[in-house]
XYZ file of C-alpha atoms in Angstrom:
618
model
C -29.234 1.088 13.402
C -29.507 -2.761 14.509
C -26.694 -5.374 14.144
C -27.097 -8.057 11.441
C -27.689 -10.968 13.345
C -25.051 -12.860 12.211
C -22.691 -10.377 12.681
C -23.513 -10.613 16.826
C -23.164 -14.328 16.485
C -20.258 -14.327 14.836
C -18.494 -12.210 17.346
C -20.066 -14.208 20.182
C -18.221 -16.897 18.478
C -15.169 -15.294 18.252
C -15.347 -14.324 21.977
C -16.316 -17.931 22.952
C -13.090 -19.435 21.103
C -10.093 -19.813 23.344
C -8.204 -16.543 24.743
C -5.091 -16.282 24.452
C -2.992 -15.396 27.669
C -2.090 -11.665 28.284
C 0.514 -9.510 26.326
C 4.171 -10.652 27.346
C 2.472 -13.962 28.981
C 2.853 -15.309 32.485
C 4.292 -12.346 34.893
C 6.645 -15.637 36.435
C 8.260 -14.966 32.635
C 8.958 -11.393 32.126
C 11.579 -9.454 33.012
C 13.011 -8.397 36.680
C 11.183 -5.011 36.849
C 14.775 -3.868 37.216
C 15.759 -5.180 33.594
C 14.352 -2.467 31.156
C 13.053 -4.220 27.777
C 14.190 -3.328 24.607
C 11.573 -1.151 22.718
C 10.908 -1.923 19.040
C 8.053 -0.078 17.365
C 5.726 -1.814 14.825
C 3.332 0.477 12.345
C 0.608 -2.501 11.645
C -1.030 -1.884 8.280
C -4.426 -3.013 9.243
C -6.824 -3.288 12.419
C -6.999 -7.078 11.541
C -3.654 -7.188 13.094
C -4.940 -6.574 16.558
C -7.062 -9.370 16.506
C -4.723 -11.934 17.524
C -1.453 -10.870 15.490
C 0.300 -8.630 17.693
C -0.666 -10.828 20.685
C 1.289 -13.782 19.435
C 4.334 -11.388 18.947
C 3.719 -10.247 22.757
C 4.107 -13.491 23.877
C 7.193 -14.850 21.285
C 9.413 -12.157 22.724
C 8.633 -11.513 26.384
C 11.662 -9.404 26.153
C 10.441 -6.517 23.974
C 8.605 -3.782 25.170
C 6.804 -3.186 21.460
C 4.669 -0.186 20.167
C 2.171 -0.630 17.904
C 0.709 2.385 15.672
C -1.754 1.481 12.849
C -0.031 2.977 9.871
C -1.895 4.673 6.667
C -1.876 1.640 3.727
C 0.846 3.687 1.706
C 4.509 3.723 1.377
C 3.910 7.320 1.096
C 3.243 7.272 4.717
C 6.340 6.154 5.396
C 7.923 8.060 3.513
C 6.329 11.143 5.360
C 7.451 9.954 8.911
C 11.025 9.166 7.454
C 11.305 13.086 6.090
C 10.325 13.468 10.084
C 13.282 11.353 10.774
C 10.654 8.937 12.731
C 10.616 5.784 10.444
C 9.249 2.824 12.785
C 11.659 -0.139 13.584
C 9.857 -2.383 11.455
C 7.165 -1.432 8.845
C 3.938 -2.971 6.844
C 1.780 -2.239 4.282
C -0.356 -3.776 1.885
C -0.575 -0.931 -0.858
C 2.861 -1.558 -2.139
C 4.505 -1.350 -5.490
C 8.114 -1.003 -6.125
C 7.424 2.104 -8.013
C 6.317 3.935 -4.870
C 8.605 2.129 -2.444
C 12.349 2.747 -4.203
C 11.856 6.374 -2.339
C 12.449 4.484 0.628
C 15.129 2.248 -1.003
C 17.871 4.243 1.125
C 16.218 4.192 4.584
C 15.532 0.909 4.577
C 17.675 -2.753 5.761
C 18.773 -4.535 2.495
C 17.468 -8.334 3.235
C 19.031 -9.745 0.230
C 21.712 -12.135 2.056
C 19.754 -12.928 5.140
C 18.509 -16.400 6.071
C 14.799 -14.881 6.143
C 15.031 -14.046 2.393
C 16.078 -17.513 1.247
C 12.918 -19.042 2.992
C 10.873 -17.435 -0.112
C 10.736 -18.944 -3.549
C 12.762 -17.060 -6.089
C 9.870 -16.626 -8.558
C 7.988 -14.523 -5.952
C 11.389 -12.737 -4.292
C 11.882 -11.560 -8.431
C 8.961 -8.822 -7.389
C 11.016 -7.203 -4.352
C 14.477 -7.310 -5.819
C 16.344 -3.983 -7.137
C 18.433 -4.011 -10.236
C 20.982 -3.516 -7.872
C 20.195 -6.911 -5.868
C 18.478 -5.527 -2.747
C 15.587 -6.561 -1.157
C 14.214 -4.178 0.642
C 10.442 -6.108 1.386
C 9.403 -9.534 1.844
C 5.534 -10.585 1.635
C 3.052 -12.249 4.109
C 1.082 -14.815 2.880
C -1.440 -13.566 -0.208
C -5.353 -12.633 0.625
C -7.407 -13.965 -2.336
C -9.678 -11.184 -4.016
C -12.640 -12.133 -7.141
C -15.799 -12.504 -7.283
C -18.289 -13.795 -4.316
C -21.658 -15.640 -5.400
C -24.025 -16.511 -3.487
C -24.768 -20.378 -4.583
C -27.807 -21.051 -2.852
C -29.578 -17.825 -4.119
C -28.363 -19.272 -8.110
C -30.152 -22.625 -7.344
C -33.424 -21.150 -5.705
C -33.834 -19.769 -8.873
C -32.261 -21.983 -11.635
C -29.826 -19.831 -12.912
C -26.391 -21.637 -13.686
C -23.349 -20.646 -11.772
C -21.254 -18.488 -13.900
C -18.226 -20.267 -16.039
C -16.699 -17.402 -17.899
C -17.883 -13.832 -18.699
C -20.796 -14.285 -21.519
C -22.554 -16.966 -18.754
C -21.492 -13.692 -15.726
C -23.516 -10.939 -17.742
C -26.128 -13.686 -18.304
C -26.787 -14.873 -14.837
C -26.446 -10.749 -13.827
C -29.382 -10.011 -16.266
C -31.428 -13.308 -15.147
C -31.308 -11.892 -11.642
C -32.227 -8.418 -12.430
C -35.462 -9.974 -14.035
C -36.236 -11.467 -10.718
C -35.734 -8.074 -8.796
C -32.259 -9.168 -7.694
C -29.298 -7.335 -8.424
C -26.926 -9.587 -10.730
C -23.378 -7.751 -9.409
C -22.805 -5.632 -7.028
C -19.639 -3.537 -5.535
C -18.018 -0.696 -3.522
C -17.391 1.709 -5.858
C -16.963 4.354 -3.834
C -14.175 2.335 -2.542
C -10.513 2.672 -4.803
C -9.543 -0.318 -3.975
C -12.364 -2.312 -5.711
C -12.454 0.398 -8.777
C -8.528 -0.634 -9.400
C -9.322 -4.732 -8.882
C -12.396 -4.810 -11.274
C -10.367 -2.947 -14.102
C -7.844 -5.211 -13.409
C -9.744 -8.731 -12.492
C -11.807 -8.771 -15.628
C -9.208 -8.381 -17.771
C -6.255 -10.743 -16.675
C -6.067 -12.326 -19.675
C -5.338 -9.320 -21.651
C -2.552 -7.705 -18.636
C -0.763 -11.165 -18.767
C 0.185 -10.838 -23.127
C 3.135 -10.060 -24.008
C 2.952 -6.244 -24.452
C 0.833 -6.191 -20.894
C 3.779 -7.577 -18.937
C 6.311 -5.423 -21.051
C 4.062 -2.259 -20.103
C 4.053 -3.198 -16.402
C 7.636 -3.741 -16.028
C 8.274 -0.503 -17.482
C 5.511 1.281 -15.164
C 7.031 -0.546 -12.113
C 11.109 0.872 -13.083
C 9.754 3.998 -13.545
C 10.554 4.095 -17.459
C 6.981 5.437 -18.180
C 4.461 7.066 -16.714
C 1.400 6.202 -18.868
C -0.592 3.608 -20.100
C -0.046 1.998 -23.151
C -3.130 2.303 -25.313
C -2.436 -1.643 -27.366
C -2.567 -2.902 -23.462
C -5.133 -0.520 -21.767
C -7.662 -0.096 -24.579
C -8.730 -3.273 -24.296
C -9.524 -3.028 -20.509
C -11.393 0.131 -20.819
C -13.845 -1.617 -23.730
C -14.690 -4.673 -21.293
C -15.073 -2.028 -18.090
C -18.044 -0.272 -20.095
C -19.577 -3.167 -21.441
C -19.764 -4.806 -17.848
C -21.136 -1.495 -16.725
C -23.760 -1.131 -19.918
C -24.834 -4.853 -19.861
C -25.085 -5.374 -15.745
C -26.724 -1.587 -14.903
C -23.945 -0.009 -12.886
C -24.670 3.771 -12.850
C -24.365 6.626 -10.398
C -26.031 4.593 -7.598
C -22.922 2.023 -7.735
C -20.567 4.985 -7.460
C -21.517 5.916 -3.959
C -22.135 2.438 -2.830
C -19.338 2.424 0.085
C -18.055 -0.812 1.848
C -20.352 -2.036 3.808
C -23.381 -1.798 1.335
C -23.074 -4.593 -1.285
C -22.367 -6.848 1.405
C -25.382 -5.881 3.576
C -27.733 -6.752 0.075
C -25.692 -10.067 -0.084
C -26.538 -10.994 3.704
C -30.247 -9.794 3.122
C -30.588 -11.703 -0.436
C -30.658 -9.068 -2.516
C -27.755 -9.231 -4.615
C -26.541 -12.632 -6.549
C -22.679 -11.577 -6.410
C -20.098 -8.818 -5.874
C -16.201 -8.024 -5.402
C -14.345 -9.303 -2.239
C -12.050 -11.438 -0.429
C -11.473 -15.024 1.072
C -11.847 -13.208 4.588
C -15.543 -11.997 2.639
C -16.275 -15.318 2.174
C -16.381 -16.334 6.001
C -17.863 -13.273 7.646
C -20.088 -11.970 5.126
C -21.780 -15.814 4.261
C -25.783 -14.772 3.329
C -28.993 -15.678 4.529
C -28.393 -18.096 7.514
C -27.915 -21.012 5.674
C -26.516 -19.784 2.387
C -23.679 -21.196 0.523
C -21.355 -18.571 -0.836
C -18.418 -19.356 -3.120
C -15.598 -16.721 -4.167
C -15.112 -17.763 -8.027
C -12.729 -16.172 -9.862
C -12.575 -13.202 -12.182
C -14.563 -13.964 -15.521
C -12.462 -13.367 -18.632
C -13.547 -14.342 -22.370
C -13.299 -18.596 -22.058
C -13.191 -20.711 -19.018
C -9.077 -20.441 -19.677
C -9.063 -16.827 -19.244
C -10.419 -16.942 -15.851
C -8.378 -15.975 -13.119
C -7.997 -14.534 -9.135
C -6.568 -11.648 -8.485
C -4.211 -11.994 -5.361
C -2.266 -9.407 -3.246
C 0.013 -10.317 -0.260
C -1.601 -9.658 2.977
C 0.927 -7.193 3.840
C 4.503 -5.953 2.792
C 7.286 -5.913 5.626
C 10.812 -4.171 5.846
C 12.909 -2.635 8.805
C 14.603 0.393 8.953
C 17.901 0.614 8.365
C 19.087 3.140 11.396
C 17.548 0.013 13.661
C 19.467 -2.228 12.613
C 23.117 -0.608 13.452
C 23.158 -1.855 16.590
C 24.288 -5.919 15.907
C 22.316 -7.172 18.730
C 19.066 -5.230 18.083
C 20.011 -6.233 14.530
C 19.382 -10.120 15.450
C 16.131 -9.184 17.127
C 15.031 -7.173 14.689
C 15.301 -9.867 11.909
C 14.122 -12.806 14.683
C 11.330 -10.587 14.922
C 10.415 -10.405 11.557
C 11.061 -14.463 10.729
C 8.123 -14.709 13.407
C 6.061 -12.380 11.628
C 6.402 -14.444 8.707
C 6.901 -18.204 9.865
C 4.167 -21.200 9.532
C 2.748 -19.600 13.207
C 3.230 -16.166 12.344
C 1.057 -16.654 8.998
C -1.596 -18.400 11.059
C -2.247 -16.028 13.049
C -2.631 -13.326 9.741
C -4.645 -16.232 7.516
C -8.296 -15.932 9.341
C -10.318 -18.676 9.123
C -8.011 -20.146 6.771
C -8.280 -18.349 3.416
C -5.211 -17.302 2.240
C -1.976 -18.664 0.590
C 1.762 -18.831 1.162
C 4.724 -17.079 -0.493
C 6.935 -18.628 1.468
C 8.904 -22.277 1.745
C 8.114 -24.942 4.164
C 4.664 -23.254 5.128
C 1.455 -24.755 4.379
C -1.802 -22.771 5.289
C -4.792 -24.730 5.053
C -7.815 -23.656 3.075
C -11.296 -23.731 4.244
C -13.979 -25.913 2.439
C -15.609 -22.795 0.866
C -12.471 -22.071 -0.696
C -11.458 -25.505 -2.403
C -12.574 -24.195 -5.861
C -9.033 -22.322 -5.675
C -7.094 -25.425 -5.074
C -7.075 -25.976 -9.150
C -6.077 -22.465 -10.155
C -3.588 -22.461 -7.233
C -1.758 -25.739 -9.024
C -1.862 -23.844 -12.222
C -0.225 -20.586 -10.720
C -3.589 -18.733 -12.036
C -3.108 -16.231 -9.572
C -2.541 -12.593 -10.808
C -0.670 -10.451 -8.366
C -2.383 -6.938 -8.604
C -0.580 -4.028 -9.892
C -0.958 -1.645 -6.670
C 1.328 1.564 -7.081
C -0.674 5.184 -5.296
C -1.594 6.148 -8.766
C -3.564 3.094 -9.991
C -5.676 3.324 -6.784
C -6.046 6.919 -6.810
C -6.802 7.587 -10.708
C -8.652 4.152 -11.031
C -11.489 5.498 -8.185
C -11.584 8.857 -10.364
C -11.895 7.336 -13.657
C -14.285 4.485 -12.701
C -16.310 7.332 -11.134
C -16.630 9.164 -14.069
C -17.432 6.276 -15.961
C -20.317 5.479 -13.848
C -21.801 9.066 -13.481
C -21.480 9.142 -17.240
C -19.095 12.333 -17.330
C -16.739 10.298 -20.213
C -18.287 8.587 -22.045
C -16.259 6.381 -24.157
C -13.592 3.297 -23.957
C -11.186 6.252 -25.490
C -12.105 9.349 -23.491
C -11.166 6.891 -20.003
C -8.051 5.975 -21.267
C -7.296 9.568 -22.092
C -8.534 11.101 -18.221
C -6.353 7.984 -16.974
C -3.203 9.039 -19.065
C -3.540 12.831 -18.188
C -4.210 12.546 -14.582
C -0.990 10.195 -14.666
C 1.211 13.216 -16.108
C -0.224 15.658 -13.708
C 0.218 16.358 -10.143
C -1.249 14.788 -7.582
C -3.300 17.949 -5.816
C -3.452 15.964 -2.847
C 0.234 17.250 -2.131
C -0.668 20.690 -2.066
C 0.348 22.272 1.243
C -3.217 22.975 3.004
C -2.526 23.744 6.781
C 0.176 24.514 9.502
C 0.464 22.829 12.652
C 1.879 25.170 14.969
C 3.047 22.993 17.937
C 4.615 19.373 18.513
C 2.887 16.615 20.240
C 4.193 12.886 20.975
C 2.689 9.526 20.497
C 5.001 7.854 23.256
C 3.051 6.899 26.306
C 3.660 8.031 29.509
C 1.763 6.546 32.402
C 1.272 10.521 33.693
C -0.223 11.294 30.791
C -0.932 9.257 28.271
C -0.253 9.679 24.432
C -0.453 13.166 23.788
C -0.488 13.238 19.867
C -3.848 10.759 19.927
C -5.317 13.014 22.597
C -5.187 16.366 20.888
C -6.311 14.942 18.020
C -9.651 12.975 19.838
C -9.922 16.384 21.486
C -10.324 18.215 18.315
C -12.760 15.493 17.355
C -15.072 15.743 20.055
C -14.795 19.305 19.706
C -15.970 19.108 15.745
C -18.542 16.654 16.729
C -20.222 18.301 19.111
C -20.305 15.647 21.273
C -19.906 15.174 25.341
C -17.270 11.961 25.292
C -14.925 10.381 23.188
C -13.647 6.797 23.488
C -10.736 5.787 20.688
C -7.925 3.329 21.106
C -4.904 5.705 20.699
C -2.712 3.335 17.988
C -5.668 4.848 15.258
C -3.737 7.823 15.588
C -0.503 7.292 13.384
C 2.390 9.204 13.940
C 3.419 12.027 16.285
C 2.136 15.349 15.714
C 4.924 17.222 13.635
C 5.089 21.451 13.926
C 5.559 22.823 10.304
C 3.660 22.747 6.942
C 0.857 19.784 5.803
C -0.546 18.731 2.604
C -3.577 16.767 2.425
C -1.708 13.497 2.153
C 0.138 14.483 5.012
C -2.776 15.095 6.574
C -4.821 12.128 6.246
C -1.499 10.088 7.828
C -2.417 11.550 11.412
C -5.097 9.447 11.278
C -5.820 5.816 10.418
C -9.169 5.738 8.261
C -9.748 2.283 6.594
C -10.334 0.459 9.742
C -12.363 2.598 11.886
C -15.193 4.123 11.495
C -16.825 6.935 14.389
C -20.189 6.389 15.700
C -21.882 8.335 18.165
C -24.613 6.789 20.739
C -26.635 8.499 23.663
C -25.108 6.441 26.604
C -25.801 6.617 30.454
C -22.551 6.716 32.903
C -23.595 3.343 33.842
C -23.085 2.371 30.194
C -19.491 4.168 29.725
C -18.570 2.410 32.792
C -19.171 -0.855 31.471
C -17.837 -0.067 27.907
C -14.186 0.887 28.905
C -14.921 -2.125 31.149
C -15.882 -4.186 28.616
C -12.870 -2.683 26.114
C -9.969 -3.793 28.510
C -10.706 -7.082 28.892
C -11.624 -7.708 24.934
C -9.006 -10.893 23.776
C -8.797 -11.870 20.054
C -10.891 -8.593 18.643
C -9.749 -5.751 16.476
C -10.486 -3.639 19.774
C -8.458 -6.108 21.521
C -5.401 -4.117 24.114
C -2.727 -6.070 24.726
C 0.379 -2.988 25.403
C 0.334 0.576 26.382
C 0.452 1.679 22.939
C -3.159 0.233 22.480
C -4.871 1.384 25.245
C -7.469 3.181 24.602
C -7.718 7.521 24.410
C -10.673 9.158 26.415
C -11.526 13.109 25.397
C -13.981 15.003 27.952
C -13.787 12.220 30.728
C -10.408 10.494 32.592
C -9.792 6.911 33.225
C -8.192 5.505 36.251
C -6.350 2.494 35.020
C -4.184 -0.475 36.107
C -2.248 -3.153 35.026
C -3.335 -6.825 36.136
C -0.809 -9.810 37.206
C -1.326 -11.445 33.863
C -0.439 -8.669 31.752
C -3.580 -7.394 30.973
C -5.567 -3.660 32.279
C -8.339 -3.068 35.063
C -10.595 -0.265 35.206
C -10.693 1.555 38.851
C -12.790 4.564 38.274
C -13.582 7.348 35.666
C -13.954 11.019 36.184
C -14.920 14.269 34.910
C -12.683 17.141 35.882
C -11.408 15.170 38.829
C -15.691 13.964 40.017
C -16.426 10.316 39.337
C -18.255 10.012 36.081
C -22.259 10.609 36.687
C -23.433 6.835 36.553
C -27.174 8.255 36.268
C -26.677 11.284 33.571
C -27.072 10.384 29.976
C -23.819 11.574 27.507
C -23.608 11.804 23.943
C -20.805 9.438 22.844
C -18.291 9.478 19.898
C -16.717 5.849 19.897
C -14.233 5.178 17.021
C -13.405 2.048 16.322
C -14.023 -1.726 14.008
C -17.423 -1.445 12.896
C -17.759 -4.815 11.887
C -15.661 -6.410 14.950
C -15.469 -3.941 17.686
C -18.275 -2.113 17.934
C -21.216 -5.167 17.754
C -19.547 -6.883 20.843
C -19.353 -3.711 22.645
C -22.835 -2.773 22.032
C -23.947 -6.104 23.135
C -22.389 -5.971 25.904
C -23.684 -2.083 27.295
C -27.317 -3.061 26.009
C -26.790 -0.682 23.273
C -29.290 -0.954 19.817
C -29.550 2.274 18.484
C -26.692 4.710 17.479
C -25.620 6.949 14.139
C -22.696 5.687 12.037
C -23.448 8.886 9.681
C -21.117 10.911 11.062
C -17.979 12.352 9.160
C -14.692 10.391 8.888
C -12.122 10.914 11.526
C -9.632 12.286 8.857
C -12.639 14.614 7.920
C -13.078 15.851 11.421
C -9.166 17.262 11.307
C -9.168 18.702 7.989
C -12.111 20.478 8.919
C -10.570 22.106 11.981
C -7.387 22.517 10.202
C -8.200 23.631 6.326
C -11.539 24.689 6.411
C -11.485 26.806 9.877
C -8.152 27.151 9.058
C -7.648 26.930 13.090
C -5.083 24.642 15.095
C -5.529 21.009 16.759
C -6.889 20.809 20.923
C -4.435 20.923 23.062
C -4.232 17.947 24.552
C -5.137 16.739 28.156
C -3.668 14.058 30.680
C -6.614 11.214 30.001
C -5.396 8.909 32.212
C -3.280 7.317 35.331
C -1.745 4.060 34.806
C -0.942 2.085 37.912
């Protein structure tokens, strides 16, 4: 496929901007290499955090030798590496509900009486305390989520910009008699089938009986939906669907699609983000706006907000008092006025905290009203409402219920049964690490991109080794379990026909990346290679150098042309890396990462690669 335009020129802007310096900064700065640093591991939510994120906490604490592993989305994840013993020092995620998270509630470092706590207002800290009084989680700042329009596209054609939801289905059904699609969205996606049950109906979550209902979800005092509060939401779900067109073809639309028909013009609107807003802008000169979700009158509109990410510490790193301090110092950078900057890209997102201010970009003053009027709905976010929205919206849209009433009822009886995701599927027979060793590398990430290539059929493999989660654990897996070896909502595996020449250039190319969700900046990130070695070594300013690659031991054939399987950012990663190696053409229609294990492990019913010393580190 070829690279938007757009999307190349907004990553040659992003590499133009200024770098910033090396992980742990200035050599003059660091450490005697007689001192040994104090190692504190960090499970990132997101790949966004790469960008720039855990750079700035490089270079705040010179001191700290830190790990970084992209963790699953899912306080499930966590607690899967904490019934491994192996919680991480500090942990994020953005999927979070108290529901899910009072599993943890033991594990983790009660914040309550801690100067970081009190820098939060009280009407937001209400959402993370126990009955009890602990606080085991405090929130980032809050990414923005609605509706994205495209206001140059409305004017070409004199349609009026939507004000509530009768003017919404209008200005949908004006476009479609133009050949546009009116709204458009990832349904394949659970994420967006939770937010647009949710969005559109605000109003109707926010009465009386829809905040009683949630507070009982969140205790755990029921389990299903209440039919006076849900009902409702299910009626204005199908006559959005009816009235706008969504059908079978919306349910496979994945993530990148809607946004693609925005940039080309085709489609008037769909669901996204402030961080949407910037990257994903139109045609060239387009003006897009993120309004908020419709509801019945103009006062029933609303945005639908989630904090960018959760963050707690475990409780066994705290019991030493000095790694205690750091610990918490650690996490009031995460979550100071610089800390937040460094999360709120291109400005579009909003505090929870006291004495910060994050500045909005122009595109996003329209918020600045609803913001004053506290008209922003905090999603509710537990596993189940992300898992059973995606199946019920699904059905809905491939017309297998076919009524308001027969939704509600799959969404209250997949509720009261169990999840078959947690049936055990596989057995792992042997242990493998993720700590790095200059010898050898991480050995959990390289049997796993092993058993990748191996599945793909391909010659190389080139994968930064933090997309692998956790260590490899010997015993018994369910298909949750399974899908936490691997981090799949912020990768995505291509594979390209590349000469030597080309390979060279994009490991070359990789290590000296600054300010890019491919971006190194520690051992832990370095990248994994599978069917090819690297030679590596660190520079004077903290960064890598590439000396030479091999194949069984021989320098890597510059002239020979390899099949490559390179996993990483699709929409940040890989178009400055292809740029850069001269490389158009390649096939993104290639099976998940996670897909590419259970495969080996559940459908061959066979055992991971073993895996193979990748690289030397000087």
């Amino acid at each position: 496929m070829k690279w938007k335009k757009c999307i190349s020129l907004l990553m040659a802007c992003l590499l133009a901007a200024t770098l910033l310096a090396g992980c742990g900064g200035d050599t003059a700065e660091q450490p005697a290499a007689s001192e040994k640093k104090e190692t504190v591991t960090v499970a990132l939510w997101g790949n966004q955090l790469l960008e720039s994120y855990a750079q700035y906490l490089c270079e705040s604490f010179p001191e700290v030798e830190f790990e970084f592993i992209l963790a699953n989305n899912s306080t499930d994840y966590y607690r899967y590496r904490n019934d491994h013993g192996d919680l991480p020092d500090i942990l994020t995620v953005r999927r979070f509900a108290l529901k899910d998270a009072v599993l943890l509630k033991d594990m983790l470092y009660d914040l309550c009486d801690t100067e970081l706590a009190s820098t939060f207002y009280g009407s937001y800290l209400e959402n993370y305390t126990y009955d009890d009084g602990t606080v085991n989680w405090l929130p980032a700042c809050a990414e923005v989520d609605s509706l994205i329009i495209n206001k140059t596209l409305f004017e070409e054609y004199n349609i009026p910009v939507p004000t509530d939801y009768a003017s919404f289905i209008s200005a949908c059904e004006a476009f479609e008699a133009e050949g546009i699609q009116g709204f458009v969205s990832d349904f394949d996606s659970d994420y967006t089938c939770m937010e647009t049950l949710q969005g559109f109906s605000i109003a109707q979550l926010l009465t009386m009986e829809g905040r009683e209902w949630r507070q009982q979800y969140e205790s755990g005092a029921t389990n299903q939906l209440s039919e006076k509060v849900w009902m409702p939401v299910f009626e204005k779900f199908f006559d959005m669907k009816d009235k706008v067109g969504l059908d079978e073809t919306d349910a496979a639309m994945e993530n990148r699609a809607p946004k693609d028909l925005f940039l080309e013009g085709k489609a008037a609107m769909y669901r996204g983000t402030g961080a949407d807003v910037i990257t994903f802008r139109g045609r060239g000169e387009d003006v897009p706006l993120l309004m908020p979700y419709f509801g019945d009158t103009e006062e029933d509109n609303w945005y639908l907000t989630y904090p960018a990410f959760q963050v707690a510490a475990s409780k066994k790193a705290m019991e030493d008092p000095e790694r205690e301090q750091l610990i918490l110092d650690i996490m009031a950078a995460m979550l100071n006025q610089e800390g937040l900057e460094h999360i709120a890209y291109g400005k579009n997102m909003i505090p929870y905290n006291k004495n910060v201010n994050l500045e909005l970009l122009p595109e996003l003053d329209n918020l600045k009203p609803f913001i004053d009027e506290n008209k922003m709905y905090i999603r509710l976010a537990s596993n189940d409402m992300f898992r059973i929205s995606r199946e019920v919206v699904q059905q809905i849209l491939k017309q297998e219920v076919a009524t308001p009433q027969e939704a509600f009822d799959a969404f209250n009886a997949l509720l009261a049964a169990e999840n078959p995701a947690d049936q055990v599927v596989a057995h792992i027979d042997t242990y493998y690490s993720k700590d790095f060793t200059e010898e050898h590398g991480d050995q959990a990430a390289s049997a796993i991109c092993n058993t990748i290539r191996a599945e793909a059929g391909v010659d190389l493999l080139f994968a930064q080794a933090c997309y692998i989660s956790s260590d490899i654990y010997e015993g018994d897996y369910t298909e949750n379990d399974l899908s936490y070896l691997t981090k799949n909502d912020g990768g995505w595996p291509v594979v390209a026909d590349l000469t030597g020449e080309q390979v060279y250039r994009m490991v070359e190319a990789t290590l000296a990346l600054k300010d890019n969700r491919g971006a190194v900046c520690t051992d832990s990130t370095l990248y994994v290679s599978s069917g090819f070695e690297m030679d590596i070594s660190r520079t004077e300013d903290g960064g890598y150098t590439l000396n030479a690659l091999t194949v069984n031991g021989e320098e890597l054939d510059r002239e020979a042309v390899y099949s490559v399987l390179i996993f990483g950012d699709r929409d940040w990663y890989m178009p400055v890396i292809m740029e850069e190696i001269g490389c158009e053409d390649f096939n993104d229609d290639v099976l998940k990462v996670k897909e590419y294990v259970y495969k080996r492990l559940v459908e061959e019913g066979g055992q991971l690669e073993a895996p193979t010393d990748y690289i030397t580190l000087h």
